[in-house]
XYZ file of C-alpha atoms in Angstrom:
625
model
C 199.360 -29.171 11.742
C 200.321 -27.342 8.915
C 198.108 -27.400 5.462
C 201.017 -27.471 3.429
C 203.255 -25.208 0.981
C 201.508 -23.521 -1.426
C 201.575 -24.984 -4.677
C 202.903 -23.120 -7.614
C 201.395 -22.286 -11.151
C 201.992 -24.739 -13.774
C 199.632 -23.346 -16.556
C 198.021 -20.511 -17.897
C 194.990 -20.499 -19.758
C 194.841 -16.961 -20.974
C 191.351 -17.300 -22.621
C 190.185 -17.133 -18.791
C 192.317 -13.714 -17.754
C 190.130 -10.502 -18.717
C 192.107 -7.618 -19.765
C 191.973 -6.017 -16.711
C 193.497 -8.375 -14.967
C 196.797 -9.377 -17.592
C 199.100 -7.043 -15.079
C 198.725 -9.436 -12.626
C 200.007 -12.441 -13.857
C 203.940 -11.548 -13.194
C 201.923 -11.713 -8.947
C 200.413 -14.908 -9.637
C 203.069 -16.865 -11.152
C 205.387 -15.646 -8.154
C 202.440 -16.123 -5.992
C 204.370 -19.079 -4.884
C 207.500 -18.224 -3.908
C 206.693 -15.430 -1.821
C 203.779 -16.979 -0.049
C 206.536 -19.805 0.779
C 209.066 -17.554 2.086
C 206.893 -16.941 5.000
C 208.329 -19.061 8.107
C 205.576 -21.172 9.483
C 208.275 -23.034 11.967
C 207.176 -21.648 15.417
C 209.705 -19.119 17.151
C 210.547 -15.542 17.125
C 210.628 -15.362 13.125
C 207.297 -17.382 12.714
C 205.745 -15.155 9.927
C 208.236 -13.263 9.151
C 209.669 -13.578 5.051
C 212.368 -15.800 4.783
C 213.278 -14.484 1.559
C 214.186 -11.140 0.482
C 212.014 -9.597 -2.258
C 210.869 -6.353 -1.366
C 212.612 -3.363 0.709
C 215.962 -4.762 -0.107
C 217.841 -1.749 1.201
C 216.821 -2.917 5.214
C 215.878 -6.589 4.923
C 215.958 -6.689 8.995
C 213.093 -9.000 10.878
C 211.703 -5.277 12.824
C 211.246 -3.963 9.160
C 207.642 -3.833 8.931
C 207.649 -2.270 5.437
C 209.388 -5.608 4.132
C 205.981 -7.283 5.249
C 203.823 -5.303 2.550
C 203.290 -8.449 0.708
C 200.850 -9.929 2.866
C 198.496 -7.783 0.900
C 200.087 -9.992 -2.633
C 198.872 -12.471 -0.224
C 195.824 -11.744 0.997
C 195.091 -10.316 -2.622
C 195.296 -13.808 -4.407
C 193.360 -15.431 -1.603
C 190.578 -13.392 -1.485
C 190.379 -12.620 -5.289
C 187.890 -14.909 -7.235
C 188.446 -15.786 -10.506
C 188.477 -19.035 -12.737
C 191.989 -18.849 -13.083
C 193.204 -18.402 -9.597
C 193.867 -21.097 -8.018
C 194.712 -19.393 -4.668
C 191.447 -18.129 -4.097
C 190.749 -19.049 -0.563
C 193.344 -21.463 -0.920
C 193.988 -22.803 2.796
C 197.692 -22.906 2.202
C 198.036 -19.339 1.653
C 195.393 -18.552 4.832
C 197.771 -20.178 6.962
C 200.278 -17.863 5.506
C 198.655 -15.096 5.464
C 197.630 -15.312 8.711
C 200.887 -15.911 10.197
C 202.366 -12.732 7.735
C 199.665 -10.435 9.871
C 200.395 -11.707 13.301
C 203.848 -10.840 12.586
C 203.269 -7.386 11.366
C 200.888 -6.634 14.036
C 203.333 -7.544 16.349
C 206.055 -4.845 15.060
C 203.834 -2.059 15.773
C 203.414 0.003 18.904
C 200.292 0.500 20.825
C 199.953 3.856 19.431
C 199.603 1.721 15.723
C 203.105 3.192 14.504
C 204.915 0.361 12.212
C 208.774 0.716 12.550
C 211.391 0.244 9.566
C 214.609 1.139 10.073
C 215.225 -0.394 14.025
C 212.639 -1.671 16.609
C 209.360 -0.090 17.361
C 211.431 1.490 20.508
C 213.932 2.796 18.799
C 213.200 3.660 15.037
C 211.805 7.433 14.645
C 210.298 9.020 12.433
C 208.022 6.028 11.443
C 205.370 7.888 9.157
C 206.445 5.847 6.115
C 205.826 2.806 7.252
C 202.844 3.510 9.250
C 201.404 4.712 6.414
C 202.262 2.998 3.767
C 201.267 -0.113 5.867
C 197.855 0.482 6.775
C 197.288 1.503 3.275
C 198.337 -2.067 2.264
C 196.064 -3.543 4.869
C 192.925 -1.504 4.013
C 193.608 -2.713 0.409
C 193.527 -6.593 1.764
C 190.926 -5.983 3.541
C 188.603 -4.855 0.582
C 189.767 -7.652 -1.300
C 190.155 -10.673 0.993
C 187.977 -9.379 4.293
C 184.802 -11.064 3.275
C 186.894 -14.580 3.317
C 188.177 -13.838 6.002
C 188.273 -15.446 9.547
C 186.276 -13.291 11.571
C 188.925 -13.256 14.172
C 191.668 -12.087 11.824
C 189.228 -9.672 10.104
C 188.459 -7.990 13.553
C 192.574 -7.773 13.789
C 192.688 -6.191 10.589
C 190.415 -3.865 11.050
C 191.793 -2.554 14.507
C 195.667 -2.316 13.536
C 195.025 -0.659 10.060
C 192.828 1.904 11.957
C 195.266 2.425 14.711
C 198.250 2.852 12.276
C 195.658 5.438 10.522
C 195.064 7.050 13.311
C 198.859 7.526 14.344
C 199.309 9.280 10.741
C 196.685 11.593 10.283
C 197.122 12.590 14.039
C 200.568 12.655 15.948
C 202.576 15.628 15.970
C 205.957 12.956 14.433
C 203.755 12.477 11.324
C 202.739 16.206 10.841
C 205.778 17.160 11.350
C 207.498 14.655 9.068
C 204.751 15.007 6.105
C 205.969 18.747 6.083
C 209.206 17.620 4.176
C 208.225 14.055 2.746
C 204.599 14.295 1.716
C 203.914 11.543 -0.306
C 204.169 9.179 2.923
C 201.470 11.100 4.737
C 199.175 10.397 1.541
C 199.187 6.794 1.969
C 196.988 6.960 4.883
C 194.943 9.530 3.963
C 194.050 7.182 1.243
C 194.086 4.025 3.327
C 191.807 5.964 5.974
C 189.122 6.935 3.380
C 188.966 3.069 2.193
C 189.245 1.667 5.425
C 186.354 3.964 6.964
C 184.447 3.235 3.559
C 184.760 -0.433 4.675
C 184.080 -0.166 7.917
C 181.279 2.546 8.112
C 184.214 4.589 10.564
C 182.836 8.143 10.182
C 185.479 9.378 12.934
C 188.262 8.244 11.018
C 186.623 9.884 7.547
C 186.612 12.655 9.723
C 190.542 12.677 10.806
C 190.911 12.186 6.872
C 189.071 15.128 5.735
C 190.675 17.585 8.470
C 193.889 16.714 6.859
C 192.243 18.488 3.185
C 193.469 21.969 3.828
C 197.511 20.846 4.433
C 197.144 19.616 0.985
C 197.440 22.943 -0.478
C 198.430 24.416 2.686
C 201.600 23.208 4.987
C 202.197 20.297 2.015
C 202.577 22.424 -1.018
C 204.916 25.020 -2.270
C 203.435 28.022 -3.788
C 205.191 26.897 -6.948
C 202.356 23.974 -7.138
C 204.775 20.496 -5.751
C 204.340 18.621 -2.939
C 207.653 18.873 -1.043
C 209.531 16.069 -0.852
C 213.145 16.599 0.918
C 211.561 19.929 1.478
C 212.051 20.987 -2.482
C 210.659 19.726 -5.357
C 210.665 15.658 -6.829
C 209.079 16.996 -9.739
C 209.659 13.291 -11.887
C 210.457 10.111 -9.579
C 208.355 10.095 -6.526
C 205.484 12.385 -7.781
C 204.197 8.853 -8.837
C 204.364 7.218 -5.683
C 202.179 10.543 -4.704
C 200.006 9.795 -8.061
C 199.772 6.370 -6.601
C 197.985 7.805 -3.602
C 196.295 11.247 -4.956
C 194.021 8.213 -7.319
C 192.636 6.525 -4.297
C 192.493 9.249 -2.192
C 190.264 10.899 -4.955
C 187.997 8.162 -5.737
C 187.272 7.617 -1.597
C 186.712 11.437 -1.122
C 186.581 13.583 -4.485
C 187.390 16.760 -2.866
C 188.616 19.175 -5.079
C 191.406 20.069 -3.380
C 192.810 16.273 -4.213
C 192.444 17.437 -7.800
C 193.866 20.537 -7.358
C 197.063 19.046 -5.617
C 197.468 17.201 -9.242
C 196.837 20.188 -11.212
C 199.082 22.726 -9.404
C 201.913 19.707 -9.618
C 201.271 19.005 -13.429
C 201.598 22.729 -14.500
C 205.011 22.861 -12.355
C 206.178 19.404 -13.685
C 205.723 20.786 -17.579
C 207.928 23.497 -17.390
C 210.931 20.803 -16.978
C 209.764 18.691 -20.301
C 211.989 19.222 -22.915
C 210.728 17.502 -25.993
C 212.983 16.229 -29.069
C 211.754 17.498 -32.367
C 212.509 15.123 -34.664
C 212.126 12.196 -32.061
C 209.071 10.873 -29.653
C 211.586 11.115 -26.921
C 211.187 13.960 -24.343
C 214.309 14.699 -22.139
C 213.025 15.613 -18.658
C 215.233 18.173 -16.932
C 215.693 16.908 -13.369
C 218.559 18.532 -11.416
C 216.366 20.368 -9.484
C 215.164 17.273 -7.679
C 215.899 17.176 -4.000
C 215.192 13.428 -3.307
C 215.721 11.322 -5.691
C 218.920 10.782 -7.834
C 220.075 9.023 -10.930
C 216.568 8.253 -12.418
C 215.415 8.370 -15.850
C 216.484 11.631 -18.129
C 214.394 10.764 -20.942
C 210.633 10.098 -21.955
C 210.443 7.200 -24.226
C 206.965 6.157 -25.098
C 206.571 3.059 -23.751
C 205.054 1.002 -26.847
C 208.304 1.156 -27.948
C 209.991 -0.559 -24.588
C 208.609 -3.963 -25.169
C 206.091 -6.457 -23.208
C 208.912 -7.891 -21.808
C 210.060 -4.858 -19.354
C 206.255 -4.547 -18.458
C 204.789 -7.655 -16.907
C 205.615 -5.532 -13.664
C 203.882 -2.295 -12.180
C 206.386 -0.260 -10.318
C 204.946 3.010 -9.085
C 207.667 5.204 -10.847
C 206.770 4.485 -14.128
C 203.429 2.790 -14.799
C 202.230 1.484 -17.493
C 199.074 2.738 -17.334
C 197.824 4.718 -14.685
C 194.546 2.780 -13.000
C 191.768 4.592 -12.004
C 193.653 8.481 -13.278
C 190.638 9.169 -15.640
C 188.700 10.261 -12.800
C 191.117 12.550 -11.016
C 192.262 13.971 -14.408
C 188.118 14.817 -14.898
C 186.220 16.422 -18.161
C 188.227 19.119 -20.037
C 192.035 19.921 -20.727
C 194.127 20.587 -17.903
C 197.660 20.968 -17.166
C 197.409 17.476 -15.817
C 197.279 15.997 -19.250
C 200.579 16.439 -18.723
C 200.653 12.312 -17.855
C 199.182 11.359 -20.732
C 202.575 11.300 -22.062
C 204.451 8.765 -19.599
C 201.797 6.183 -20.295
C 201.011 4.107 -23.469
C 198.487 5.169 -25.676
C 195.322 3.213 -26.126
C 196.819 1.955 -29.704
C 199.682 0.323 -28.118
C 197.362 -0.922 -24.897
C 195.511 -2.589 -27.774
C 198.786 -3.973 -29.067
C 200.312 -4.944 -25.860
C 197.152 -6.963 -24.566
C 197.096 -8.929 -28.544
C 200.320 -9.961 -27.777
C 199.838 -11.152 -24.089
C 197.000 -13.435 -25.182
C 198.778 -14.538 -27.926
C 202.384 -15.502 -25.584
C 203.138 -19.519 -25.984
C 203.665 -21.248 -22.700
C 207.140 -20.578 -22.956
C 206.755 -17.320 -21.854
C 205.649 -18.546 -18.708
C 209.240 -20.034 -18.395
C 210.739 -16.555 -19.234
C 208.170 -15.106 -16.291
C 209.651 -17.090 -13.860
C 213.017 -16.518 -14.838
C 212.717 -12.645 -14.667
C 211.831 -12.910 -10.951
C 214.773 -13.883 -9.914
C 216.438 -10.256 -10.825
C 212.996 -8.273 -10.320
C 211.833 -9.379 -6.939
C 208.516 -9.098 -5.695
C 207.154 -5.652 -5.249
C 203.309 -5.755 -3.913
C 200.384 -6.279 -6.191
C 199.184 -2.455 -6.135
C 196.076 -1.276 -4.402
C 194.709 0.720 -7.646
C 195.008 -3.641 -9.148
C 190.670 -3.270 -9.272
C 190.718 0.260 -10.297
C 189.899 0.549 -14.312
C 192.050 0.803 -17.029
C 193.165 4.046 -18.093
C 195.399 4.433 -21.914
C 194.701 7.746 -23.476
C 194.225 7.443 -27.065
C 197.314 8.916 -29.405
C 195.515 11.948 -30.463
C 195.406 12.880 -26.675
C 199.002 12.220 -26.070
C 200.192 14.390 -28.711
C 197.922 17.033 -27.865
C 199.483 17.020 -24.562
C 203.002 17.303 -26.076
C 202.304 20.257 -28.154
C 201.121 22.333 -24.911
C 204.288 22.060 -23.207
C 205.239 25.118 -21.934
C 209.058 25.198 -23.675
C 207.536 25.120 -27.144
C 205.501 28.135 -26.844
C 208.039 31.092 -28.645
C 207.288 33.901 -26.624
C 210.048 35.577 -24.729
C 208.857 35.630 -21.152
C 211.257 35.077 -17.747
C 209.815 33.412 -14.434
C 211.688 33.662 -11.234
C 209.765 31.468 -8.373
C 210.855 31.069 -4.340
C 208.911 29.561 -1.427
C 209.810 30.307 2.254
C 211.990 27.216 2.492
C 215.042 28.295 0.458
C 214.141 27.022 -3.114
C 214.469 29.365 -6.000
C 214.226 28.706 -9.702
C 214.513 30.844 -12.804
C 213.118 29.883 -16.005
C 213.868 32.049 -19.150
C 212.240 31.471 -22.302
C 214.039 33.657 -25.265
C 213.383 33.408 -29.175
C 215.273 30.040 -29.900
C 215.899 28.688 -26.815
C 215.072 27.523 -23.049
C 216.791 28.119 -19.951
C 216.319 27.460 -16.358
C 218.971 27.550 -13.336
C 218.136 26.342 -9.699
C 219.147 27.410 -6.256
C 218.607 26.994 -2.625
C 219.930 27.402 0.968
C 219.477 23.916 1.808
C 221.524 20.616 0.869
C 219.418 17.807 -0.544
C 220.103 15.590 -4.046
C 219.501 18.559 -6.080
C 222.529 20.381 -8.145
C 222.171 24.049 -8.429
C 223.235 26.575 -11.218
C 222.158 26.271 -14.729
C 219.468 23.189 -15.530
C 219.618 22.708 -19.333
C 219.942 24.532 -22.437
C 216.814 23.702 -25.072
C 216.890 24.966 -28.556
C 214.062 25.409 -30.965
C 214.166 23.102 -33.899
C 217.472 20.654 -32.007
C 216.365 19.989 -28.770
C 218.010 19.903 -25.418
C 222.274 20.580 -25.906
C 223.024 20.561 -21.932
C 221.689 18.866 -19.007
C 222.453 18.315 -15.795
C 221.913 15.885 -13.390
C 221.241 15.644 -9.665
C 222.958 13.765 -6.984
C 226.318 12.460 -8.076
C 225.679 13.305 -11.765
C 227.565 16.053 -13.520
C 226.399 19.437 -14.072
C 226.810 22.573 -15.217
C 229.198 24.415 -12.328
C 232.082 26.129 -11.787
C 234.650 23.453 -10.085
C 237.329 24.141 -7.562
C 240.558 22.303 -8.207
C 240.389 19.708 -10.642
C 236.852 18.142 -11.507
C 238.372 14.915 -12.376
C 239.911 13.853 -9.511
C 237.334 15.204 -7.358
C 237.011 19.219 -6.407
C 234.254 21.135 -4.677
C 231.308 22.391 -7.356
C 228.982 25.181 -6.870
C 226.461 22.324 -8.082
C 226.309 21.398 -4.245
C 226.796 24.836 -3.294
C 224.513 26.918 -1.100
C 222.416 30.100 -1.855
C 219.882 32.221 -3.169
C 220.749 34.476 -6.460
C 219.295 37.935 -7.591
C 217.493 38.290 -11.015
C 217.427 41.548 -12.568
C 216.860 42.981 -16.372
C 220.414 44.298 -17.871
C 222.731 44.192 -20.594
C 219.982 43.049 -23.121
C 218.516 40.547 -21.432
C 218.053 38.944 -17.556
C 221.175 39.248 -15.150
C 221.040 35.923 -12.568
C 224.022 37.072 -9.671
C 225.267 34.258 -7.260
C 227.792 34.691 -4.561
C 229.762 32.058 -2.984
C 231.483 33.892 -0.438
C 233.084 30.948 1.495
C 235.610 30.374 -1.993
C 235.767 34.509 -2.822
C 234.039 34.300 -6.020
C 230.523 35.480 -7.517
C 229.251 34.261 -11.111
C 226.831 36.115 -13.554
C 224.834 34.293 -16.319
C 223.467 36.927 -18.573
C 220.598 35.379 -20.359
C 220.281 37.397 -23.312
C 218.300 36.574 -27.189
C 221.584 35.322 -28.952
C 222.923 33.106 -25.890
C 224.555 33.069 -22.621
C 227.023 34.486 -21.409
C 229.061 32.921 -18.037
C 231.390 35.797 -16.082
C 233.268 34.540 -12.941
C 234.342 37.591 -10.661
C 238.029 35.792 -9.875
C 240.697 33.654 -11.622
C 241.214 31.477 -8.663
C 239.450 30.652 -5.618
C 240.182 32.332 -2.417
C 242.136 29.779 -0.940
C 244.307 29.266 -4.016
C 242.452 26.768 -5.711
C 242.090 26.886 -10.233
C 238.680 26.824 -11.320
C 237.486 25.158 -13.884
C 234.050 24.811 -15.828
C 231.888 21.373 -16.440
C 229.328 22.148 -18.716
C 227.319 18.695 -19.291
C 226.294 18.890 -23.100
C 223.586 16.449 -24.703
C 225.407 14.905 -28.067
C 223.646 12.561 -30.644
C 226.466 10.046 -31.774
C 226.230 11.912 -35.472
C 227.045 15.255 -33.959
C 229.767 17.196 -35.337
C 232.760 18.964 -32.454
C 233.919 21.354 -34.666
C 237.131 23.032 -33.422
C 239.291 26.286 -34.259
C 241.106 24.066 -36.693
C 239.141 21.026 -37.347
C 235.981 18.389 -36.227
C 235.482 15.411 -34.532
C 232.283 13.689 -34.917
C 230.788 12.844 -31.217
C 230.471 9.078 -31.917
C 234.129 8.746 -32.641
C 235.975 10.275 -29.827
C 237.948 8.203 -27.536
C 236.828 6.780 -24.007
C 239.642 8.742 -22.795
C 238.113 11.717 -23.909
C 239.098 14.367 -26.312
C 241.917 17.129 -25.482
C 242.013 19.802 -27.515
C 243.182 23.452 -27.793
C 240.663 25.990 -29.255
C 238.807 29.357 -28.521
C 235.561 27.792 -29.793
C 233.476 24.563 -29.339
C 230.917 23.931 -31.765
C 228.037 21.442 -32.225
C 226.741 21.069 -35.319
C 224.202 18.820 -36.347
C 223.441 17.982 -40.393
C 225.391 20.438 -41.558
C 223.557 23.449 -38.822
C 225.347 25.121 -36.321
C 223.210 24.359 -33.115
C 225.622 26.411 -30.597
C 229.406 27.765 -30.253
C 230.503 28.136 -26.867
C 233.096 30.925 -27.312
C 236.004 30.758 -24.503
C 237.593 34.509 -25.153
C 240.818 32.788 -25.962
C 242.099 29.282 -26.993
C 242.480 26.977 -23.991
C 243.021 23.525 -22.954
C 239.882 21.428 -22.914
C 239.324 18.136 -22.681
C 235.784 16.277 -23.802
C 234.840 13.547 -21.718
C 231.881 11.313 -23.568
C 229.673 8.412 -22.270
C 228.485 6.311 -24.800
C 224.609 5.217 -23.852
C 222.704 2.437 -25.547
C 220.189 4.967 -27.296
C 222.663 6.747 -29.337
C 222.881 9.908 -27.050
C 226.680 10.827 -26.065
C 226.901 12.720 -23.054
C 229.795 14.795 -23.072
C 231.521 16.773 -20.041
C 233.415 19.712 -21.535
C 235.910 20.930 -19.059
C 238.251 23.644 -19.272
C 240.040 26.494 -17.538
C 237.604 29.929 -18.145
C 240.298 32.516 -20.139
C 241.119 35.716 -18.250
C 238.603 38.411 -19.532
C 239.289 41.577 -17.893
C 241.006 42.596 -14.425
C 240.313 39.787 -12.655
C 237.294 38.319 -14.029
C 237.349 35.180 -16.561
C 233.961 33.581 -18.580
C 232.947 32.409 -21.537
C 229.898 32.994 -23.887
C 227.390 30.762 -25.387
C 226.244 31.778 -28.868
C 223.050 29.730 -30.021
C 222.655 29.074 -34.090
C-alpha cells in the first residue's frame, strides 16, 4: 500500500531558514505539487510526471530529461533541516523511488538517457545523458546516506554508466565538438560521483577529457562552441553552471582557464551606457540561442519578486564562482557584473525575512506560470555577491571604453570570423561565417563614446543591420542570414571589410574610418532583378530627437505605423548633441519603424532604398558627432 500524497507547506517560519538556504524556498513550497505529479498507479506510466513542469518543449513519457526533478525530490528528502518537513519524509521515498525506476528504465544498457524519441530511436543523446547523471550524482550526495541501500546501489550504477557513455563513446565526442556545454555536465557529475564513490577509473575517464577543454572544445578566439560558433551570453551560463562543479571536484587549471579565455572574449561584446547602470550586450553573433536579453540591468533593481527562482541563464548569484574566479583580477571579473552586489544581497535577504505570510500565497501563485525547474546542484555550494566596489571595477575594464584606436580581425577553422574596430569615439564590430546557425552576420552595433550604443542587431529572427533583397517588410532575403567570409585590409583612411555575395551579384564595403562609416554596395539591384534596400536597427531613448532635412520628430512620438519621410540625412540627437547623421548621398524615401519597450528604449528599423552613387554602385555614410 501506498504511504500517501505528500503533504504540502502550510507555514513558514523564516527565523529557521539560514541565508544560504532562502533560494530554496520557491522548491519547497512547490515541493508538493511536483512530488504529486508522479504516477504511483501501477502500469506503463508508474513513475513517470503526470504534470508538466520542466522540459516543456517535449513533454513525451521516453523524455528522460523531463525526469530531472527526481533530484528536487530526492533533494528535499535527504536534506535535514528544522524547517523541512520532507526530510526523509516516506511519502516522497515512495516517490522518489518510483521517479528513479522510471528513469532507469529509459536508458540503454550502454547508460545513454534518450529525449527526443525512445532509447532505440533518439540520437544524439549526449544532453540528456549528461545532464542526467549530473542530476543523479547531485541526489546522491544529498539524499544517498538516507537512502535504501537497494536504490542507492541503483543510483550509483546508472549515474556511472550514463558517465561512462559521455566521457567515452565516439556519439558524445563527436557531438560535444559543436554543443559543449552538454559534455560538461558529466564531466562534472563524474568528478562528484567518483568523489562519492571512491571510483578512481571514472576520475580517470574525467581527467582524460582535460586537454579537449582547450583543445577540440574551444575556439582559438577563447568560447566554447556551441552550434559550432560562439553563445557568448545565454548558454555560457549553463556552461558556468558546470565549469563551478567541475572546478571544485578537480581544480585543474585548465577548468579555470576555459573561464578566463571565455570572459576576455565575452567583454569585447559589453557595451556599457554612460549615464545609466545598464550595459547593452551585443549578441548577433550568437549561433544558438535567439531572442534573449539585450541589456544588463543590475539586478537589485529587478525586484525579489522575479528572483525566488534560479534559472541557469541569469543567476542571481553565482554559488560556489569565488573559487573558480581565484585571487587577483582577471578577465573573468567580467561576471561580477550580471550578479547582485553584496549591498543588494544584504538588501534582498532583509526583505525575505521580513515577507508576511502572504507572500507565501503570492509563491504559490507564481508557480503556476514559472513551472518547476530543478533545485540546482551548486544549492550547497556558498554564496557568492561581489561587493559594489568590485562590480564597478569590472565595468570600467571593459574593453570598448579603453580610447585607443586598435582593429582585431579573429577566425577559427570552422568558418567564424569577426572584426572588431575600436576608433577615437566609437566601437564597431561586424560578424561572418560559412555556416548557417541563429547568428546574423554583417555589422554588430555601433557604440559611441560619451552616448552609448546607437545600433544593434539581433540574432535569429531579430532585425539587423543588412542589405535586404526585395522588400524587408513583407519578407525579402538579408545578407544577415547570408553566407561567407570577408577580407580586412587598411585603405582609404581607415580599415576596408569586403564581402561578396555572389549568388545575388552584389559585393558590399564598410570602410571603417575615424569620423564614421561608410556603406558602398557594388550594384543597384540584385542579379535577378530584385531592389535592395537597407535595415539599419538603431538604439533610440524615447527623448531622442529624428532630425530631418527639413524638420524633427522626437523618437517617443512617432506613430506605430512608423515614420515616412523624405530626406538626404537622418540624425539622432540627444540633449541638444548630435550623436550621428547617417548621410544617404541624396534625399530618399525612408520609412522609421519603432518598437516601443517598457524601459524607455525605442528600437527603430530605418529602411530605405541606398541612392545611386557612381556607375553602378549606391551607399550611404555614417558620420559620428
Amino acid at each position: 500500500m501506498g504511504s500517501g500524497a505528500v503533504p504540502s507547506v502550510e507555514r513558514i517560519d523564516r527565523s529557521q531558514w539560514k541565508p544560504e538556504e532562502y533560494d530554496l524556498l520557491y522548491h519547497f513550497v512547490h515541493l508538493d505539487r511536483v512530488a504529486n505529479a508522479v504516477i504511483t498507479e501501477p502500469g506503463a506510466l508508474q513513475g513517470w510526471f503526470g504534470e508538466a513542469l520542466w522540459r516543456h518543449y517535449s513533454y513525451a513519457p521516453f523524455n528522460g530529461r523531463v525526469m530531472e526533478n527526481y533530484h528536487s525530490l530526492a533533494f528535499f528528502y535527504g536534506y535535514e533541516a528544522p524547517w523541512n518537513i520532507y526530510y526523509r519524509h516516506p511519502a516522497l521515498l515512495e516517490r522518489l523511488s518510483l521517479a528513479l525506476e522510471y528513469t532507469f528504465g529509459l536508458m540503454g544498457e550502454n547508460g545513454a538517457i534518450p529525449e527526443y524519441a525512445t532509447y532505440e530511436m533518439d540520437t544524439p543523446m549526449l544532453a540528456p545523458s549528461s545532464f542526467g547523471m549530473e542530476y543523479m550524482a547531485a541526489a546522491l550526495e544529498v539524499a544517498g546516506p538516507v537512502l535504501p541501500d537497494g536504490l542507492r546501489r541503483r543510483l550509483v550504477e546508472q549515474a556511472r554508466k550514463a558517465a561512462v557513455f559521455v566521457l567515452t563513446s565516439d556519439e558524445s565526442w563527436e557531438h560535444a565538438r559543436s554543443f559543449t556545454n552538454q559534455f560538461l555536465g558529466a564531466m562534472a557529475g563524474g568528478a562528484r560521483l567518483a568523489r562519492l564513490t571512491g571510483d578512481e577509473e571514472l576520475m580517470g575517464m574525467v581527467r582524460a577529457a582535460g586537454d579537449a577543454l582547450i583543445g577540440d572544445f574551444m575556439s582559438p578566439m577563447g568560447f566554447l562552441y556551441e552550434n559550432n560558433g560562439p553563445e557568448t551570453f545565454a548558454y555560457f551560463f549553463v556552461t558556468l553552471h558546470r565549469l563551478i562543479p567541475l572546478y571544485r571536484e578537480w581544480p585543474d587549471p585548465r577548468v579555470r582557464e576555459v573561464l578566463v579565455r571565455h570572459c576576455e572574449w565575452m567583454q569585447r561584446w559589453m557595451l556599457p551606457e554612460p549615464d545609466r547602470p545598464d550595459i547593452v550586450l551585443s549578441g548577433s553573433h550568437q549561433t544558438r540561442t535567439s531572442g534573449g536579453a539585450s541589456r544588463l540591468v543590475p539586478l537589485g533593481e529587478v525586484g525579489m519578486g522575479h528572483m525566488h527562482t534560479t534559472k541557469d541563464q541569469r543567476p542571481r548569484m553565482q554559488r560556489g564562482l569565488s573559487a573558480l574566479l581565484g585571487e587577483g583580477s582577471s578577465p573573468a571579473d567580467v561576471l561580477k557584473l550580471f550578479l547582485m552586489t553584496a549591498e543588494e544581497e544584504a538588501a534582498y535577504r532583509r526583505e525575505w525575512q521580513a515577507a508576511g505570510p502572504d507572500s507565501l500565497d503570492a509563491l504559490r501563485d507564481s508557480g503556476l506560470a514559472a513551472g518547476y525547474a530543478p533545485v540546482s546542484t551548486l544549492a550547497l555550494y556558498p554564496l557568492y555577491a561581489p561587493p559594489a566596489q568590485e562590480v564597478a571595477a569590472a565595468r570600467e575594464a571593459l574593453p570598448c571604453l579603453d580610447p585607443a584606436p586598435r582593429a582585431e580581425v579573429l577566425s577559427d577553422d570552422r568558418g567564424n570570423q569577426y572584426a572588431l574596430f575600436r576608433q577615437p569615439t566609437y566601437h564597431t564590430a561586424l560578424a561572418f561565417s560559412t555556416h548557417a546557425s541563429a547568428a546574423n552576420h554583417g555589422p554588430a552595433h555601433l557604440w559611441l563614446d560619451g552616448a552609448g550604443t546607437l545600433i544593434l542587431s539581433r540574432n535569429g529572427t531579430g532585425p539587423c543591420w543588412e542589405t535586404v533583397l526585395g522588400n524587408p517588410r513583407t519578407g525579402g532575403e538579408g545578407t544577415g542570414k547570408a553566407l561567407g567570409l570577408a577580407r580586412v585590409r587598411e585603405g582609404r583612411g581607415g580599415h576596408e571589410v569586403l564581402v561578396r555575395y555572389p549568388e545575388w551579384g552584389l559585393g558590399k564595403t564598410y570602410v571603417i574610418r575615424p569620423e564614421g562609416i561608410d556603406v558602398q554596395i557594388s550594384a543597384r539591384q540584385a542579379a535577378d532583378g530584385r531592389a535592395l534596400y537597407e535595415r539599419v536597427p538603431l538604439l533610440l531613448r524615447g527623448s531622442d530627437v529624428i532630425r530631418l532635412d527639413y524638420g524633427t520628430c522626437p523618437a517617443a512620438g512617432m506613430s506605430d505605423r512608423g515614420l515616412g519621410v523624405v530626406t538626404r540625412t537622418v540624425g539622432i540627437e540627444r540633449e541638444g548633441r548630435r550623436l550621428l547623421t547617417l548621410d544617404l548621398g541624396q534625399p530618399v524615401s525612408a520609412m522609421l519603424l519603432p518598437t516601443y519597450e517598457p524601459d524607455g528604449s525605442v528600437p527603430t528599423e530605418l529602411v530605405f532604398s541606398p541612392a545611386p552613387l557612381f556607375f553602378s554602385r549606391t551607399g550611404y555614410r555614417l558620420v559620428v558627432g
